[in-house]
Amino acid sequence: MSRLIVVSNRVNPPNPAEGGEGSVGGLAMALAAALREYSGIWFGWSGKTIPEFTGQLNMQRIDGVTVATVDLEETDYQEYYNGYANKTLWPLFHYRVDLTAYDRSFGEGYDRVNKRFAETLLPLIEPDDIVWVHDYHLIPLARELRRMGVTNRIGFFLHIPWPAHQLVVTLPRHRQLVEALFDYDLLGFQTEESLHAFEGYVFSEVHGSKNERGELQAFGRKLDASAFPIGVDAQDFAQIVKGETARKTYDRMMAHSVFRKMIVGVDRLDYSKGLEERLIGFERFLHDHPDLVRETMLLQIAPISRDEVEAYQDLRGRLDGLIGRINGAYAEMDSTPIRYVNRSYRRDELAGIYRAAKAALVTPLRDGMNLVAKEYVAAQDPEDPGVLILSRFAGAARQMKDALIINPNSPEEISDALERALSMGVDERKRRWEALFENVTREDVTAWRDNFVSALRARPDPVNDDREEASTPVQTLGVAAKKLRDQPEAKAMRA
């Protein structure tokens, strides 16, 4: 059986020395399981910077997964990661044109790092391998690999939304970015909405078409594109919540919220997550229901991210001020309506927190999927489940129709949904939870992974007439990989 090579910006397999399964998300667990099954490799950036790029591969085996990482130089980090990925593509793809920064050096760094990734990855690829590239950081990677002669099947999955055509065209060199996607054999999107937005660009901007097989045709090439909604490992999460760490966390949260109903929000500190809108909606709830002020509390967990980016620094300052205002207005000497935490928690700790919460507020302004919503459902007590309040702009809303679906831009809708959730009878809560849990279990992360890999494996051998003749015969890739595996450090790793 051919191997699977997973490529992502960062590599995050479960490491028993760092807490194992309880310390990583379900996506990392699913990819690690696939790599063990297919004897594959997980390749990406190490997270470290060095004075000058060397292309030196660092290979190790972690819990049965072969990991290959490379260090980036500081200029690469600033232009590729902080620049084009997080100041240009991330805000644009989340419909925040007002925050999108266009700088030529960012684009140059983005292309340079993708080329360096391709050059470093090349010796690892064997003729029968399939390559699965993840997310917006690495859109041009297949283009670079094709230029180096790689003819293997290569798939790409976008974890964030694909924006509307009218937004994409605001990006300088948008045509080159989309053209690079046609060097993949299969594109995966979170939702049909993102798929249709991508097709809309192809049809309107470059006059592409769809053939009788359903393939998109443009730039003289063709590819498959489909929606593959990502899930969580619901059954595993339901077991984690019964573990010792989750139980202790649950007990602590129940003791802390005694005589009060806890509402939970868990998000990376990001402007796409609707944190300001959520807090304003909660403030409206406190104003509308003064009799419930002492009976409710909001726990907002928001780990800080991308703190070097000015938009995130500004957001953090606004949140601090908003929370201070709300707590100042509604706190009593023995109670505070909002508990705000800027740190990360392990997966098993989050399971206990979710289970203790009577409601979850998941209010992104734009989100590819949002796995917090699915984890919250998976962690609930079947006999006394909490209520999920979910933004209509999260990809998960397309699947999780039995949540309370709200417009996060409306404080009134958030307030009304909170009142309804906290007063909802157990029969309705159970009925809604059962439907949600059935969906979360059926369309879990393993189904997502297997559906994508199966679709990529089923693709015929590349037949695009305009794809350049392999400048490096693919057979030499296997030779190069063998030389790499025969290096002393690689032999020691396998031993």
Tab-separated table of C-alpha atoms in Angstrom:
chain	number	residue	atom	x	y	z
A	1	MET	CA	0.000	0.000	0.000
A	2	SER	CA	1.257	3.496	-0.844
A	3	ARG	CA	2.310	5.786	1.970
A	4	LEU	CA	0.528	8.965	3.064
A	5	ILE	CA	2.602	12.126	3.459
A	6	VAL	CA	0.855	14.854	5.453
A	7	VAL	CA	2.178	18.401	5.063
A	8	SER	CA	1.102	21.220	7.369
A	9	ASN	CA	2.572	24.484	8.572
A	10	ARG	CA	3.148	23.013	12.026
A	11	VAL	CA	3.550	19.399	13.074
A	12	ASN	CA	1.687	18.325	16.198
A	13	PRO	CA	1.527	14.560	16.791
A	14	PRO	CA	0.497	13.254	20.226
A	15	ASN	CA	3.565	12.908	22.410
A	16	PRO	CA	3.310	10.638	25.486
A	17	ALA	CA	6.046	12.708	27.162
A	18	GLU	CA	3.823	15.804	26.925
A	19	GLY	CA	0.537	14.283	28.024
A	20	GLY	CA	-0.309	12.210	24.954
A	21	GLU	CA	-3.889	12.230	23.747
A	22	GLY	CA	-5.080	14.622	26.400
A	23	SER	CA	-2.765	17.378	25.171
A	24	VAL	CA	-3.637	17.527	21.463
A	25	GLY	CA	-6.758	18.050	19.419
A	26	GLY	CA	-8.796	15.483	17.568
A	27	LEU	CA	-7.403	16.547	14.186
A	28	ALA	CA	-3.854	15.736	15.248
A	29	MET	CA	-5.058	12.419	16.643
A	30	ALA	CA	-6.789	11.480	13.375
A	31	LEU	CA	-3.841	12.423	11.201
A	32	ALA	CA	-1.437	10.572	13.484
A	33	ALA	CA	-3.622	7.459	13.278
A	34	ALA	CA	-3.671	7.662	9.476
A	35	LEU	CA	0.092	8.044	9.348
A	36	ARG	CA	0.559	4.981	11.532
A	37	GLU	CA	-1.858	3.023	9.329
A	38	TYR	CA	-0.180	4.023	6.072
A	39	SER	CA	3.413	4.120	7.423
A	40	GLY	CA	3.527	7.761	6.436
A	41	ILE	CA	5.404	10.943	7.279
A	42	TRP	CA	4.240	14.225	8.799
A	43	PHE	CA	6.232	17.129	7.382
A	44	GLY	CA	6.220	20.816	8.334
A	45	TRP	CA	7.857	23.706	10.103
A	46	SER	CA	9.461	22.976	13.474
A	47	GLY	CA	8.267	26.283	14.975
A	48	LYS	CA	11.912	27.356	15.407
A	49	THR	CA	13.808	30.121	13.620
A	50	ILE	CA	17.510	30.186	12.742
A	51	PRO	CA	19.797	32.941	11.372
A	52	GLU	CA	19.956	31.437	7.881
A	53	PHE	CA	17.853	28.749	6.193
A	54	THR	CA	19.752	25.472	5.742
A	55	GLY	CA	17.064	23.029	4.650
A	56	GLN	CA	18.292	20.576	7.275
A	57	LEU	CA	15.654	17.935	7.982
A	58	ASN	CA	15.045	16.960	11.577
A	59	MET	CA	13.517	13.488	11.669
A	60	GLN	CA	12.205	11.622	14.696
A	61	ARG	CA	9.614	9.049	15.573
A	62	ILE	CA	6.939	10.114	18.068
A	63	ASP	CA	4.400	7.572	19.292
A	64	GLY	CA	4.651	5.557	16.085
A	65	VAL	CA	4.553	8.588	13.761
A	66	THR	CA	7.534	9.605	11.636
A	67	VAL	CA	7.945	13.367	11.868
A	68	ALA	CA	10.120	15.484	9.571
A	69	THR	CA	10.548	19.175	10.397
A	70	VAL	CA	12.588	22.066	9.069
A	71	ASP	CA	13.588	25.354	10.707
A	72	LEU	CA	12.854	28.719	9.082
A	73	GLU	CA	14.970	31.843	9.175
A	74	GLU	CA	13.564	34.925	10.893
A	75	THR	CA	12.825	36.739	7.623
A	76	ASP	CA	10.814	33.741	6.447
A	77	TYR	CA	8.843	33.756	9.683
A	78	GLN	CA	8.009	37.452	9.450
A	79	GLU	CA	7.101	37.531	5.742
A	80	TYR	CA	5.554	34.089	5.227
A	81	TYR	CA	3.885	33.406	8.573
A	82	ASN	CA	3.247	36.730	10.319
A	83	GLY	CA	2.958	38.456	6.954
A	84	TYR	CA	1.171	36.773	4.077
A	85	ALA	CA	-0.470	33.958	6.053
A	86	ASN	CA	-1.725	35.938	9.047
A	87	LYS	CA	-1.905	39.556	7.870
A	88	THR	CA	-3.115	38.916	4.328
A	89	LEU	CA	-4.846	35.577	3.751
A	90	TRP	CA	-6.356	35.005	7.214
A	91	PRO	CA	-8.277	38.309	7.473
A	92	LEU	CA	-9.263	38.257	3.786
A	93	PHE	CA	-10.593	34.682	3.955
A	94	HIS	CA	-12.554	35.645	7.088
A	95	TYR	CA	-14.189	38.600	5.314
A	96	ARG	CA	-12.116	41.265	7.119
A	97	VAL	CA	-10.860	43.276	4.168
A	98	ASP	CA	-10.437	46.224	6.543
A	99	LEU	CA	-7.677	44.310	8.357
A	100	THR	CA	-6.009	42.806	5.296
A	101	ALA	CA	-2.436	43.981	4.680
A	102	TYR	CA	-1.032	43.910	1.150
A	103	ASP	CA	2.764	44.029	1.040
A	104	ARG	CA	4.893	42.738	-1.832
A	105	SER	CA	7.515	41.358	0.556
A	106	PHE	CA	4.843	39.217	2.232
A	107	GLY	CA	3.968	37.550	-1.069
A	108	GLU	CA	7.625	37.046	-1.928
A	109	GLY	CA	8.245	35.419	1.447
A	110	TYR	CA	5.175	33.202	1.016
A	111	ASP	CA	6.384	31.912	-2.355
A	112	ARG	CA	9.962	31.531	-1.102
A	113	VAL	CA	8.994	29.428	1.920
A	114	ASN	CA	6.688	27.192	-0.131
A	115	LYS	CA	9.553	26.601	-2.549
A	116	ARG	CA	11.884	25.793	0.346
A	117	PHE	CA	9.335	23.412	1.821
A	118	ALA	CA	9.030	21.662	-1.540
A	119	GLU	CA	12.807	21.346	-1.935
A	120	THR	CA	13.136	19.914	1.573
A	121	LEU	CA	10.198	17.541	1.168
A	122	LEU	CA	11.253	16.289	-2.276
A	123	PRO	CA	13.769	13.631	-1.153
A	124	LEU	CA	11.145	12.030	1.113
A	125	ILE	CA	8.620	11.348	-1.660
A	126	GLU	CA	8.520	7.896	-3.214
A	127	PRO	CA	6.774	7.148	-6.534
A	128	ASP	CA	3.614	5.602	-5.041
A	129	ASP	CA	3.138	8.064	-2.174
A	130	ILE	CA	0.106	10.322	-1.946
A	131	VAL	CA	0.597	13.796	-0.485
A	132	TRP	CA	-2.018	15.632	1.585
A	133	VAL	CA	-1.343	19.348	2.096
A	134	HIS	CA	-3.191	21.327	4.757
A	135	ASP	CA	-4.393	24.908	4.881
A	136	TYR	CA	-3.824	28.371	3.553
A	137	HIS	CA	-0.147	28.601	4.500
A	138	LEU	CA	0.759	26.113	1.762
A	139	ILE	CA	-1.448	26.835	-1.254
A	140	PRO	CA	1.505	27.028	-3.722
A	141	LEU	CA	3.214	23.860	-2.479
A	142	ALA	CA	1.866	21.572	-5.223
A	143	ARG	CA	2.946	24.070	-7.879
A	144	GLU	CA	6.500	23.955	-6.552
A	145	LEU	CA	6.494	20.160	-6.326
A	146	ARG	CA	5.176	19.851	-9.898
A	147	ARG	CA	7.963	22.126	-11.136
A	148	MET	CA	10.423	19.737	-9.508
A	149	GLY	CA	8.934	16.779	-11.359
A	150	VAL	CA	6.578	15.285	-8.782
A	151	THR	CA	3.667	13.527	-10.507
A	152	ASN	CA	2.190	11.868	-7.410
A	153	ARG	CA	-1.399	12.464	-6.393
A	154	ILE	CA	-1.494	15.599	-4.249
A	155	GLY	CA	-4.556	16.782	-2.329
A	156	PHE	CA	-5.231	20.043	-0.507
A	157	PHE	CA	-7.664	20.751	2.327
A	158	LEU	CA	-8.611	24.287	3.351
A	159	HIS	CA	-9.523	24.474	7.030
A	160	ILE	CA	-10.787	28.070	6.866
A	161	PRO	CA	-13.560	29.559	4.694
A	162	TRP	CA	-13.028	30.345	1.032
A	163	PRO	CA	-14.379	33.885	0.557
A	164	ALA	CA	-16.785	35.232	-2.005
A	165	HIS	CA	-15.478	36.075	-5.470
A	166	GLN	CA	-15.801	39.817	-4.850
A	167	LEU	CA	-13.403	39.542	-1.901
A	168	VAL	CA	-10.849	37.299	-3.598
A	169	VAL	CA	-10.296	39.810	-6.395
A	170	THR	CA	-9.173	42.441	-3.868
A	171	LEU	CA	-6.021	40.343	-3.376
A	172	PRO	CA	-3.092	41.356	-5.585
A	173	ARG	CA	-2.044	38.389	-7.763
A	174	HIS	CA	-5.233	36.539	-6.841
A	175	ARG	CA	-5.227	34.777	-10.213
A	176	GLN	CA	-1.788	33.251	-9.547
A	177	LEU	CA	-2.948	32.018	-6.129
A	178	VAL	CA	-6.002	30.287	-7.577
A	179	GLU	CA	-4.016	28.918	-10.514
A	180	ALA	CA	-1.627	27.288	-8.031
A	181	LEU	CA	-4.557	25.318	-6.625
A	182	PHE	CA	-5.026	23.671	-10.018
A	183	ASP	CA	-1.738	21.835	-9.513
A	184	TYR	CA	-3.544	19.699	-6.936
A	185	ASP	CA	-5.605	16.673	-7.903
A	186	LEU	CA	-8.237	17.170	-5.186
A	187	LEU	CA	-9.367	20.231	-3.255
A	188	GLY	CA	-11.339	19.861	-0.041
A	189	PHE	CA	-13.455	22.576	1.569
A	190	GLN	CA	-15.292	22.569	4.887
A	191	THR	CA	-18.706	23.456	3.454
A	192	GLU	CA	-20.688	23.574	0.238
A	193	GLU	CA	-20.771	27.351	0.668
A	194	SER	CA	-16.978	27.591	0.410
A	195	LEU	CA	-16.961	25.147	-2.504
A	196	HIS	CA	-19.527	27.223	-4.383
A	197	ALA	CA	-17.594	30.426	-3.650
A	198	PHE	CA	-14.464	28.868	-5.146
A	199	GLU	CA	-16.388	27.641	-8.181
A	200	GLY	CA	-17.886	31.118	-8.540
A	201	TYR	CA	-14.423	32.611	-8.841
A	202	VAL	CA	-13.356	29.994	-11.367
A	203	PHE	CA	-16.443	30.468	-13.523
A	204	SER	CA	-16.611	34.273	-13.322
A	205	GLU	CA	-13.007	35.390	-13.174
A	206	VAL	CA	-11.095	32.909	-15.343
A	207	HIS	CA	-14.039	31.548	-17.392
A	208	GLY	CA	-13.520	28.001	-16.172
A	209	SER	CA	-16.061	25.222	-16.508
A	210	LYS	CA	-17.131	21.873	-15.113
A	211	ASN	CA	-16.940	18.765	-17.299
A	212	GLU	CA	-19.224	15.738	-17.447
A	213	ARG	CA	-17.245	14.033	-14.656
A	214	GLY	CA	-17.818	17.007	-12.371
A	215	GLU	CA	-14.191	18.160	-12.564
A	216	LEU	CA	-13.354	21.856	-12.610
A	217	GLN	CA	-11.436	22.957	-15.695
A	218	ALA	CA	-9.343	26.127	-15.853
A	219	PHE	CA	-5.820	27.233	-16.707
A	220	GLY	CA	-5.617	24.261	-19.080
A	221	ARG	CA	-5.950	21.816	-16.193
A	222	LYS	CA	-8.642	19.994	-14.286
A	223	LEU	CA	-9.219	18.921	-10.695
A	224	ASP	CA	-11.840	17.538	-8.351
A	225	ALA	CA	-13.229	19.816	-5.658
A	226	SER	CA	-15.695	18.829	-2.962
A	227	ALA	CA	-16.873	19.588	0.561
A	228	PHE	CA	-15.467	17.386	3.338
A	229	PRO	CA	-16.838	18.699	6.671
A	230	ILE	CA	-14.285	18.012	9.379
A	231	GLY	CA	-15.376	16.405	12.633
A	232	VAL	CA	-14.087	15.429	16.062
A	233	ASP	CA	-13.430	12.015	17.532
A	234	ALA	CA	-16.747	12.061	19.368
A	235	GLN	CA	-16.572	8.582	20.862
A	236	ASP	CA	-13.034	9.162	22.093
A	237	PHE	CA	-14.025	12.529	23.543
A	238	ALA	CA	-17.000	10.936	25.279
A	239	GLN	CA	-14.542	8.523	26.909
A	240	ILE	CA	-12.038	11.231	27.824
A	241	VAL	CA	-14.737	13.037	29.799
A	242	LYS	CA	-14.959	9.970	32.056
A	243	GLY	CA	-11.228	10.014	32.813
A	244	GLU	CA	-9.652	11.186	36.052
A	245	THR	CA	-8.427	14.565	34.761
A	246	ALA	CA	-11.804	15.429	33.232
A	247	ARG	CA	-13.667	14.339	36.376
A	248	LYS	CA	-11.452	16.438	38.633
A	249	THR	CA	-11.875	19.448	36.349
A	250	TYR	CA	-15.634	18.925	36.277
A	251	ASP	CA	-15.769	18.758	40.080
A	252	ARG	CA	-13.747	21.971	40.381
A	253	MET	CA	-15.999	23.824	37.948
A	254	MET	CA	-19.181	22.595	39.643
A	255	ALA	CA	-17.842	23.698	43.019
A	256	HIS	CA	-16.877	27.086	41.611
A	257	SER	CA	-20.279	27.625	40.006
A	258	VAL	CA	-22.397	26.322	42.874
A	259	PHE	CA	-25.843	27.970	42.856
A	260	ARG	CA	-25.013	29.400	39.404
A	261	LYS	CA	-25.385	28.170	35.826
A	262	MET	CA	-22.106	28.327	33.947
A	263	ILE	CA	-21.930	29.358	30.293
A	264	VAL	CA	-18.682	28.557	28.485
A	265	GLY	CA	-16.846	30.024	25.520
A	266	VAL	CA	-13.569	28.551	24.258
A	267	ASP	CA	-11.769	30.312	21.432
A	268	ARG	CA	-8.333	31.335	20.329
A	269	LEU	CA	-8.128	35.097	20.828
A	270	ASP	CA	-8.985	36.143	17.279
A	271	TYR	CA	-11.208	38.772	15.674
A	272	SER	CA	-12.980	36.114	13.595
A	273	LYS	CA	-14.401	34.440	16.714
A	274	GLY	CA	-16.941	37.145	17.557
A	275	LEU	CA	-15.635	37.624	21.097
A	276	GLU	CA	-16.622	41.281	21.359
A	277	GLU	CA	-20.075	40.552	19.968
A	278	ARG	CA	-20.449	37.655	22.414
A	279	LEU	CA	-19.604	39.817	25.407
A	280	ILE	CA	-21.947	42.576	24.286
A	281	GLY	CA	-24.679	39.961	23.864
A	282	PHE	CA	-23.985	38.628	27.362
A	283	GLU	CA	-24.105	42.177	28.703
A	284	ARG	CA	-27.501	42.593	27.045
A	285	PHE	CA	-28.645	39.344	28.705
A	286	LEU	CA	-27.618	40.673	32.120
A	287	HIS	CA	-29.456	43.925	31.408
A	288	ASP	CA	-32.605	42.161	30.158
A	289	HIS	CA	-32.709	39.647	33.024
A	290	PRO	CA	-31.575	41.314	36.261
A	291	ASP	CA	-33.092	38.441	38.218
A	292	LEU	CA	-30.570	36.066	36.585
A	293	VAL	CA	-27.416	38.124	37.164
A	294	ARG	CA	-26.488	36.276	40.357
A	295	GLU	CA	-27.560	32.925	38.906
A	296	THR	CA	-25.292	32.862	35.835
A	297	MET	CA	-21.612	33.232	34.996
A	298	LEU	CA	-19.674	33.229	31.733
A	299	LEU	CA	-16.314	31.459	31.609
A	300	GLN	CA	-14.461	32.720	28.554
A	301	ILE	CA	-11.244	30.868	27.741
A	302	ALA	CA	-9.257	32.753	25.085
A	303	PRO	CA	-5.601	31.725	24.651
A	304	ILE	CA	-3.517	34.532	23.184
A	305	SER	CA	-2.253	34.006	19.634
A	306	ARG	CA	-0.343	36.009	17.028
A	307	ASP	CA	0.438	38.667	19.602
A	308	GLU	CA	3.034	40.180	17.269
A	309	VAL	CA	0.228	41.203	14.880
A	310	GLU	CA	-1.185	44.643	15.676
A	311	ALA	CA	-4.824	43.688	15.026
A	312	TYR	CA	-4.576	41.028	17.754
A	313	GLN	CA	-2.969	43.445	20.209
A	314	ASP	CA	-5.806	45.901	19.585
A	315	LEU	CA	-8.430	43.187	20.054
A	316	ARG	CA	-6.911	42.114	23.345
A	317	GLY	CA	-7.023	45.674	24.654
A	318	ARG	CA	-10.672	46.106	23.639
A	319	LEU	CA	-11.669	42.822	25.289
A	320	ASP	CA	-9.917	43.771	28.525
A	321	GLY	CA	-11.801	47.054	28.591
A	322	LEU	CA	-15.156	45.485	27.728
A	323	ILE	CA	-14.888	42.768	30.372
A	324	GLY	CA	-13.827	45.323	32.962
A	325	ARG	CA	-16.869	47.444	32.128
A	326	ILE	CA	-19.333	44.545	32.370
A	327	ASN	CA	-17.871	43.142	35.576
A	328	GLY	CA	-17.746	46.631	37.077
A	329	ALA	CA	-21.431	47.157	36.350
A	330	TYR	CA	-22.803	43.752	37.363
A	331	ALA	CA	-20.397	42.214	39.893
A	332	GLU	CA	-21.315	41.737	43.537
A	333	MET	CA	-18.860	41.401	46.402
A	334	ASP	CA	-19.251	37.613	46.232
A	335	SER	CA	-19.782	37.067	42.500
A	336	THR	CA	-18.433	38.167	39.135
A	337	PRO	CA	-20.427	37.601	35.945
A	338	ILE	CA	-17.422	36.994	33.646
A	339	ARG	CA	-14.377	34.869	34.364
A	340	TYR	CA	-11.789	35.533	31.617
A	341	VAL	CA	-8.733	33.307	31.114
A	342	ASN	CA	-5.919	33.838	28.574
A	343	ARG	CA	-4.354	30.394	28.637
A	344	SER	CA	-4.702	27.023	26.966
A	345	TYR	CA	-6.085	23.873	28.577
A	346	ARG	CA	-5.494	20.257	27.759
A	347	ARG	CA	-8.142	18.387	25.836
A	348	ASP	CA	-9.120	16.277	28.859
A	349	GLU	CA	-9.415	19.397	31.039
A	350	LEU	CA	-11.656	21.043	28.437
A	351	ALA	CA	-13.847	17.933	28.444
A	352	GLY	CA	-14.557	18.459	32.145
A	353	ILE	CA	-15.217	22.174	31.629
A	354	TYR	CA	-17.645	21.485	28.773
A	355	ARG	CA	-19.555	18.931	30.818
A	356	ALA	CA	-20.012	21.377	33.688
A	357	ALA	CA	-21.386	24.134	31.438
A	358	LYS	CA	-25.161	24.469	31.065
A	359	ALA	CA	-24.692	26.271	27.758
A	360	ALA	CA	-21.915	26.953	25.259
A	361	LEU	CA	-21.642	30.216	23.334
A	362	VAL	CA	-19.989	29.580	19.951
A	363	THR	CA	-20.360	32.856	18.077
A	364	PRO	CA	-17.790	33.246	15.270
A	365	LEU	CA	-18.399	35.959	12.718
A	366	ARG	CA	-16.932	33.599	10.122
A	367	ASP	CA	-15.498	30.129	10.687
A	368	GLY	CA	-14.541	27.223	8.459
A	369	MET	CA	-16.135	24.683	10.804
A	370	ASN	CA	-15.580	25.232	14.568
A	371	LEU	CA	-14.757	22.051	16.428
A	372	VAL	CA	-15.464	23.542	19.876
A	373	ALA	CA	-19.176	23.195	19.073
A	374	LYS	CA	-18.735	19.499	18.331
A	375	GLU	CA	-16.505	18.849	21.331
A	376	TYR	CA	-19.043	20.489	23.618
A	377	VAL	CA	-21.772	18.152	22.350
A	378	ALA	CA	-19.516	15.093	22.698
A	379	ALA	CA	-18.724	15.934	26.334
A	380	GLN	CA	-22.303	16.258	27.595
A	381	ASP	CA	-24.070	14.048	30.128
A	382	PRO	CA	-26.773	12.206	28.123
A	383	GLU	CA	-29.165	12.449	31.082
A	384	ASP	CA	-28.650	16.166	31.681
A	385	PRO	CA	-27.050	17.751	28.581
A	386	GLY	CA	-26.279	21.417	28.127
A	387	VAL	CA	-27.451	23.564	25.212
A	388	LEU	CA	-25.313	24.652	22.272
A	389	ILE	CA	-25.791	28.226	21.038
A	390	LEU	CA	-24.170	28.452	17.616
A	391	SER	CA	-23.482	31.205	15.113
A	392	ARG	CA	-25.095	30.754	11.717
A	393	PHE	CA	-21.724	31.794	10.230
A	394	ALA	CA	-19.846	28.772	11.598
A	395	GLY	CA	-19.457	25.932	9.118
A	396	ALA	CA	-20.769	23.619	11.834
A	397	ALA	CA	-24.198	25.303	11.653
A	398	ARG	CA	-24.865	23.458	8.367
A	399	GLN	CA	-24.685	20.133	10.198
A	400	MET	CA	-25.806	21.063	13.726
A	401	LYS	CA	-29.296	22.335	13.060
A	402	ASP	CA	-30.588	21.287	16.498
A	403	ALA	CA	-28.423	23.880	18.202
A	404	LEU	CA	-29.905	27.293	18.918
A	405	ILE	CA	-28.743	29.081	15.764
A	406	ILE	CA	-28.186	32.813	16.159
A	407	ASN	CA	-26.790	35.839	14.347
A	408	PRO	CA	-23.768	36.834	16.475
A	409	ASN	CA	-24.057	40.440	15.325
A	410	SER	CA	-27.353	40.768	17.220
A	411	PRO	CA	-27.042	41.274	20.998
A	412	GLU	CA	-30.791	40.642	21.259
A	413	GLU	CA	-30.520	37.225	19.614
A	414	ILE	CA	-27.671	36.234	21.917
A	415	SER	CA	-29.613	37.440	24.956
A	416	ASP	CA	-32.780	35.621	23.919
A	417	ALA	CA	-30.874	32.407	23.146
A	418	LEU	CA	-29.174	32.473	26.544
A	419	GLU	CA	-32.474	32.921	28.348
A	420	ARG	CA	-34.015	30.087	26.338
A	421	ALA	CA	-31.045	27.759	26.869
A	422	LEU	CA	-30.885	28.290	30.625
A	423	SER	CA	-34.629	27.785	31.080
A	424	MET	CA	-35.006	24.872	28.651
A	425	GLY	CA	-36.569	21.706	30.081
A	426	VAL	CA	-34.650	18.469	30.242
A	427	ASP	CA	-36.802	16.715	27.613
A	428	GLU	CA	-36.071	19.325	24.956
A	429	ARG	CA	-32.414	19.469	25.917
A	430	LYS	CA	-32.105	15.696	25.565
A	431	ARG	CA	-33.940	15.651	22.240
A	432	ARG	CA	-31.701	18.340	20.798
A	433	TRP	CA	-28.530	16.763	22.192
A	434	GLU	CA	-29.368	13.296	20.861
A	435	ALA	CA	-29.764	14.648	17.327
A	436	LEU	CA	-26.548	16.648	17.613
A	437	PHE	CA	-24.567	13.763	19.080
A	438	GLU	CA	-25.767	11.398	16.339
A	439	ASN	CA	-24.445	13.801	13.708
A	440	VAL	CA	-21.175	14.461	15.528
A	441	THR	CA	-20.620	10.719	15.922
A	442	ARG	CA	-21.538	9.782	12.354
A	443	GLU	CA	-19.593	12.577	10.649
A	444	ASP	CA	-16.549	12.330	12.875
A	445	VAL	CA	-12.903	13.124	12.180
A	446	THR	CA	-12.127	9.572	11.078
A	447	ALA	CA	-14.900	9.647	8.471
A	448	TRP	CA	-13.582	13.016	7.254
A	449	ARG	CA	-10.035	11.702	6.981
A	450	ASP	CA	-10.982	8.454	5.272
A	451	ASN	CA	-13.368	10.150	2.850
A	452	PHE	CA	-10.700	12.593	1.721
A	453	VAL	CA	-7.902	10.033	1.423
A	454	SER	CA	-10.192	7.607	-0.436
A	455	ALA	CA	-11.221	10.333	-2.876
A	456	LEU	CA	-7.590	11.272	-3.462
A	457	ARG	CA	-6.557	7.642	-3.972
A	458	ALA	CA	-9.407	7.181	-6.442
A	459	ARG	CA	-8.151	9.997	-8.641
A	460	PRO	CA	-6.731	8.737	-11.957
A	461	ASP	CA	-3.079	9.326	-12.691
A	462	PRO	CA	-2.436	12.957	-13.651
A	463	VAL	CA	-3.354	13.522	-17.289
A	464	ASN	CA	-3.160	17.319	-17.571
A	465	ASP	CA	-1.636	17.955	-20.962
A	466	ASP	CA	-0.021	21.244	-20.022
A	467	ARG	CA	1.759	19.942	-16.935
A	468	GLU	CA	5.438	20.277	-17.724
A	469	GLU	CA	7.551	17.210	-18.415
A	470	ALA	CA	9.096	16.027	-15.186
A	471	SER	CA	12.375	17.894	-14.883
A	472	THR	CA	13.375	15.373	-12.238
A	473	PRO	CA	12.231	11.847	-13.184
A	474	VAL	CA	9.992	10.555	-10.441
A	475	GLN	CA	12.106	7.411	-10.127
A	476	THR	CA	14.966	9.538	-8.794
A	477	LEU	CA	12.773	10.664	-5.929
A	478	GLY	CA	12.720	7.130	-4.586
A	479	VAL	CA	16.491	6.948	-4.899
A	480	ALA	CA	16.860	10.215	-3.012
A	481	ALA	CA	14.497	8.998	-0.303
A	482	LYS	CA	16.473	5.775	0.036
A	483	LYS	CA	19.682	7.758	0.490
A	484	LEU	CA	18.009	9.868	3.164
A	485	ARG	CA	16.683	6.791	4.971
A	486	ASP	CA	20.149	5.218	4.834
A	487	GLN	CA	21.693	8.134	6.724
A	488	PRO	CA	22.943	7.085	10.188
A	489	GLU	CA	20.454	9.241	12.080
A	490	ALA	CA	17.546	7.784	10.088
A	491	LYS	CA	18.724	4.251	10.784
A	492	ALA	CA	18.996	5.043	14.465
A	493	MET	CA	15.466	6.476	14.463
A	494	ARG	CA	14.032	3.288	12.948
A	495	ALA	CA	15.960	1.166	15.419
